[in-house]
Coordinates of C-alpha atoms in Angstrom, one line a residue:
M156 CA 4.0 -2.7 -12.5
G157 CA 4.9 0.8 -13.4
L158 CA 8.6 0.3 -12.5
A159 CA 11.1 2.2 -14.7
P160 CA 13.6 -0.1 -16.4
F161 CA 16.4 -1.1 -14.0
T162 CA 19.5 -3.1 -13.6
E163 CA 20.8 -5.0 -10.6
A164 CA 23.2 -2.0 -10.1
D165 CA 20.1 0.1 -9.3
F166 CA 19.8 -1.8 -6.0
V167 CA 23.1 -0.4 -4.7
L168 CA 21.8 3.1 -3.8
S169 CA 24.2 6.0 -4.5
Q170 CA 24.5 8.7 -1.9
E171 CA 22.7 11.0 -4.4
T172 CA 19.7 8.5 -4.6
R173 CA 19.7 8.1 -0.8
D174 CA 19.6 11.9 -0.4
E175 CA 16.6 12.1 -2.8
I176 CA 14.8 9.4 -0.9
T177 CA 15.4 11.1 2.5
D178 CA 14.8 14.7 1.2
G179 CA 12.3 16.5 3.5
L180 CA 12.8 14.1 6.5
T181 CA 13.9 15.3 9.9
P182 CA 17.5 14.2 10.9
R183 CA 16.0 11.4 13.0
Q184 CA 13.7 10.2 10.2
K185 CA 16.6 10.3 7.8
F186 CA 18.7 8.2 10.3
M187 CA 15.9 5.6 10.4
T188 CA 15.5 5.5 6.6
E189 CA 19.3 5.2 6.2
H190 CA 19.2 2.3 8.8
W191 CA 16.6 0.6 6.7
M192 CA 18.5 1.1 3.4
N193 CA 21.7 -0.2 5.1
L194 CA 19.8 -3.3 6.2
H195 CA 18.9 -3.9 2.6
E196 CA 22.5 -3.9 1.6
V197 CA 23.2 -6.5 4.3
I198 CA 20.3 -8.7 3.2
N199 CA 21.3 -8.4 -0.4
R200 CA 24.7 -9.9 0.5
G201 CA 23.0 -12.7 2.4
D202 CA 24.6 -11.7 5.6
W203 CA 22.1 -13.3 8.0
D204 CA 24.1 -12.7 11.2
G205 CA 24.8 -9.1 10.2
M206 CA 21.1 -8.3 9.9
D207 CA 20.6 -8.9 13.6
A208 CA 22.4 -5.6 14.4
F209 CA 19.5 -3.6 12.8
F210 CA 16.8 -5.0 15.1
N211 CA 15.8 -5.3 18.8
T212 CA 15.8 -9.0 18.2
D213 CA 14.2 -9.8 21.6
T214 CA 11.2 -7.6 21.1
M215 CA 10.8 -7.0 17.4
T216 CA 7.4 -8.0 16.0
Y217 CA 6.2 -8.3 12.4
D218 CA 2.7 -8.0 11.0
N219 CA 1.5 -8.7 7.4
P220 CA -2.0 -9.9 6.6
N221 CA -0.5 -12.3 4.0
R222 CA 2.0 -13.8 6.4
P223 CA 0.4 -14.0 9.9
D224 CA 2.9 -16.8 10.7
L225 CA 5.9 -14.4 10.8
G226 CA 5.3 -12.7 14.1
T227 CA 8.7 -12.5 15.9
Y228 CA 12.1 -11.5 14.6
F229 CA 13.7 -14.9 14.4
V230 CA 10.6 -16.4 12.7
W231 CA 10.4 -13.4 10.3
K232 CA 14.1 -13.6 9.5
T233 CA 13.5 -17.0 7.8
S234 CA 11.4 -15.2 5.1
P235 CA 14.2 -13.1 3.5
Q236 CA 16.5 -16.2 3.8
G237 CA 14.0 -18.3 1.9
L238 CA 13.5 -15.7 -0.7
Y239 CA 17.3 -15.3 -1.1
K240 CA 17.6 -19.0 -2.0
T241 CA 14.5 -19.2 -4.2
F242 CA 14.8 -16.0 -6.2
P243 CA 18.5 -15.3 -6.7
P244 CA 19.8 -12.6 -6.8
S245 CA 16.9 -11.6 -4.4
I246 CA 17.7 -8.0 -3.9
Y247 CA 15.9 -5.1 -2.2
R248 CA 15.8 -1.4 -2.5
T249 CA 13.9 1.6 -1.0
L250 CA 12.1 3.9 -3.5
K251 CA 10.5 6.5 -1.2
A252 CA 10.3 7.3 2.5
W253 CA 8.0 9.3 4.8
G254 CA 8.3 10.0 8.4
R255 CA 6.2 10.7 11.5
G256 CA 7.7 11.8 14.7
E257 CA 10.9 10.4 16.2
D258 CA 10.2 6.7 15.9
E259 CA 8.2 6.0 12.8
I260 CA 8.8 5.9 9.0
C261 CA 7.0 4.4 6.1
V262 CA 8.9 3.1 3.1
L263 CA 7.9 2.1 -0.4
C264 CA 10.3 -0.7 -1.5
H265 CA 11.0 -3.0 -4.4
H266 CA 12.2 -6.6 -4.3
H267 CA 13.6 -8.2 -7.4
G268 CA 14.8 -11.7 -8.2
K269 CA 14.4 -14.6 -10.6
H270 CA 12.6 -17.8 -9.9
T271 CA 15.6 -20.1 -10.4
G272 CA 16.6 -21.3 -7.0
G273 CA 13.8 -23.8 -6.0
P274 CA 10.1 -24.4 -5.9
Y275 CA 7.7 -21.7 -4.6
M276 CA 4.3 -22.6 -3.4
G277 CA 4.5 -25.9 -5.3
V278 CA 5.7 -24.3 -8.6
Q279 CA 9.0 -25.5 -9.8
P280 CA 11.5 -22.7 -10.9
T281 CA 10.1 -20.9 -14.0
G282 CA 12.9 -18.4 -14.5
N283 CA 10.2 -15.7 -14.3
D284 CA 11.1 -12.3 -12.7
L285 CA 10.0 -11.5 -9.2
N286 CA 9.2 -7.8 -9.0
V287 CA 7.3 -6.9 -5.9
L288 CA 6.4 -3.5 -4.6
W289 CA 5.6 -3.2 -0.9
F290 CA 5.0 -0.7 1.8
S291 CA 6.4 -1.1 5.3
W292 CA 5.6 0.9 8.3
L293 CA 8.6 0.8 10.7
R294 CA 8.7 1.7 14.4
F295 CA 12.0 2.1 16.1
R296 CA 12.9 1.7 19.8
G297 CA 16.2 3.5 20.3
D298 CA 18.3 3.1 17.1
K299 CA 16.9 -0.3 16.1
I300 CA 13.8 -1.6 14.4
D301 CA 11.2 -2.8 16.9
H302 CA 8.1 -3.4 14.6
I303 CA 7.4 -3.8 10.9
Y304 CA 4.0 -3.8 9.3
S305 CA 4.2 -4.7 5.6
I306 CA 1.7 -5.0 2.8
S307 CA 2.8 -6.1 -0.7
D308 CA 1.4 -6.7 -4.1
V309 CA 1.1 -10.5 -3.6
L310 CA -1.6 -10.9 -6.3
T311 CA 0.8 -9.6 -9.0
M312 CA 3.6 -11.7 -7.6
L313 CA 1.6 -14.9 -7.6
K314 CA 0.5 -14.2 -11.2
D315 CA 4.0 -13.4 -12.4
L316 CA 5.4 -16.5 -10.8
E317 CA 2.6 -18.6 -12.4
V318 CA 1.3 -19.8 -9.1
I319 CA -2.3 -18.6 -10.0
E320 CA -4.1 -17.3 -13.1
V321 CA -5.6 -13.9 -12.7
P322 CA -8.2 -12.7 -15.2
Q323 CA -7.5 -9.2 -16.3
P324 CA -10.7 -7.1 -16.6
V325 CA -11.2 -4.7 -19.4
D326 CA -13.8 -2.8 -17.3
P327 CA -14.7 -4.5 -14.0
Y328 CA -17.9 -2.5 -13.7
K329 CA -19.6 -3.9 -16.8

């Protein structure tokens, strides 16, 4: 996947790492990115009530072409909860961030876990690593997240978790 070797400690971002991630952003964009990284810390602890404070829970929407069923905040919230139980330690971190204006950021993130907590898509726990990279575009209203659009490397995830077999081409144009 192109990820440098990491340990679980790499998911607790130091202030130095946070500063590298937010370098070049405006103060408002930095605030939004810090808000997102703080949310990850809350989710990584499994603090499901605590995560509500990061969102406009009454209006937040979620879009992902792989998960059209997760449209509202309270429905979407069940996804990190399920992942937390299925892939302990199920931890998240931000790798990069970009901003546009005073209410939008885009973040490249990494989700790690091990398939040890329960079945996933009909596959019993394999012990395989979950290492998913994804992009999220976040829109804020006030100081809280109001919309998330995410796209992730689901194909690699399903291959790594042995849900599907994926032929690996040598040269796909031959």
